[in-house]
Amino acid sequence: MTTVVAVRKGGQVVMAADSLVTFGDTRLSFNAEANRKLFMVNDAAGQTIFAMAGAAAHYLVLQHVLAGQPVEALRFGGKDEIFQTFTRLHPVLKDSFYLQTKEDEHEPYESSQFTMLMANSSGIYGVYSYREVFEFKQFWSIGSGRSFALGAMHAAYDRARSARDVAEAGVAAACEFDRNSAGPVDSLTLKLKVSK
């Protein structure tokens, strides 16, 4: 599992993640492999930072799917644009990367199997299994350490000087208490269009 956080504050958006990968009971630390969970993509409006929680395969698949698209087709400037982009990418995930869309018998839609956090100059967004998109005003977290991270970020947000300070507090709490999260912490920062 993992812990990924995103924070917007002071005109910046920061995403941070731990670097531990687990396979059942086996831990693959950063000392064994450079486990980078964040990646940046050039898109129609600039750049977007992405991270996934769940299956390790999602990371490579998403990188390749996005790299195979024209930059002008990658629109992540708001909930509707993100939904439309990932709805258009869903058949590509199925046909070219063999995405297994079945979760259970009573699914309302085919699943993309995602738990994703993304951030760009327009804000912070979560994208989940049925391509549902949420926009977060201050901060959010995904992964096995998310509860610890959310609590720490809630406690730090008003007192912290920067988005980076809040993000680091969140991942540090997860690394301290979640058995599936460990440092070192990786982070990326972008400037927001509108400061909130």
mmCIF file of C-alpha atoms in Angstrom, residues 4 51-53 58 82-83 86-87 90 93 99 103 109-118 124-136 139-143 146 150:
data_model
loop_
_atom_site.group_PDB
_atom_site.id
_atom_site.type_symbol
_atom_site.label_atom_id
_atom_site.label_comp_id
_atom_site.label_asym_id
_atom_site.label_seq_id
_atom_site.Cartn_x
_atom_site.Cartn_y
_atom_site.Cartn_z
ATOM 1 C CA VAL A 4 -0.037 9.948 -0.875
ATOM 2 C CA ALA A 51 -0.081 9.236 -7.873
ATOM 3 C CA MET A 52 -1.963 5.966 -7.419
ATOM 4 C CA ALA A 53 -2.760 3.704 -4.496
ATOM 5 C CA HIS A 58 -1.402 1.037 -12.086
ATOM 6 C CA ILE A 82 -11.032 15.105 -15.759
ATOM 7 C CA PHE A 83 -14.146 12.922 -15.971
ATOM 8 C CA PHE A 86 -10.681 9.397 -18.065
ATOM 9 C CA THR A 87 -13.924 8.225 -19.680
ATOM 10 C CA HIS A 90 -11.147 3.800 -20.237
ATOM 11 C CA LEU A 93 -6.993 0.831 -20.600
ATOM 12 C CA LEU A 99 -7.661 -3.743 -17.476
ATOM 13 C CA GLU A 103 -15.290 -5.690 -9.093
ATOM 14 C CA TYR A 109 -20.584 0.812 -14.248
ATOM 15 C CA GLU A 110 -17.399 -0.813 -15.466
ATOM 16 C CA SER A 111 -14.606 -0.061 -13.035
ATOM 17 C CA SER A 112 -11.293 1.525 -13.974
ATOM 18 C CA GLN A 113 -9.888 0.098 -10.697
ATOM 19 C CA PHE A 114 -8.366 3.482 -9.772
ATOM 20 C CA THR A 115 -7.662 5.184 -6.531
ATOM 21 C CA MET A 116 -5.794 8.210 -7.821
ATOM 22 C CA LEU A 117 -4.796 11.604 -6.516
ATOM 23 C CA MET A 118 -3.787 14.386 -8.875
ATOM 24 C CA ILE A 124 -6.460 18.879 -6.072
ATOM 25 C CA TYR A 125 -8.581 16.030 -7.437
ATOM 26 C CA GLY A 126 -9.318 12.427 -6.542
ATOM 27 C CA VAL A 127 -10.366 9.963 -9.242
ATOM 28 C CA TYR A 128 -11.910 6.682 -8.148
ATOM 29 C CA SER A 129 -13.087 3.360 -9.634
ATOM 30 C CA TYR A 130 -16.109 4.507 -11.606
ATOM 31 C CA ARG A 131 -14.324 7.619 -12.841
ATOM 32 C CA GLU A 132 -15.989 9.697 -10.153
ATOM 33 C CA VAL A 133 -14.007 12.888 -9.576
ATOM 34 C CA PHE A 134 -13.773 14.887 -6.354
ATOM 35 C CA GLU A 135 -12.158 18.294 -5.909
ATOM 36 C CA PHE A 136 -10.567 19.020 -2.535
ATOM 37 C CA PHE A 139 -5.919 18.708 1.332
ATOM 38 C CA TRP A 140 -6.594 15.014 0.782
ATOM 39 C CA SER A 141 -4.883 11.644 1.053
ATOM 40 C CA ILE A 142 -5.147 8.146 -0.434
ATOM 41 C CA GLY A 143 -3.620 4.803 0.480
ATOM 42 C CA ARG A 146 -4.600 8.079 4.632
ATOM 43 C CA LEU A 150 -5.635 13.311 7.116
#
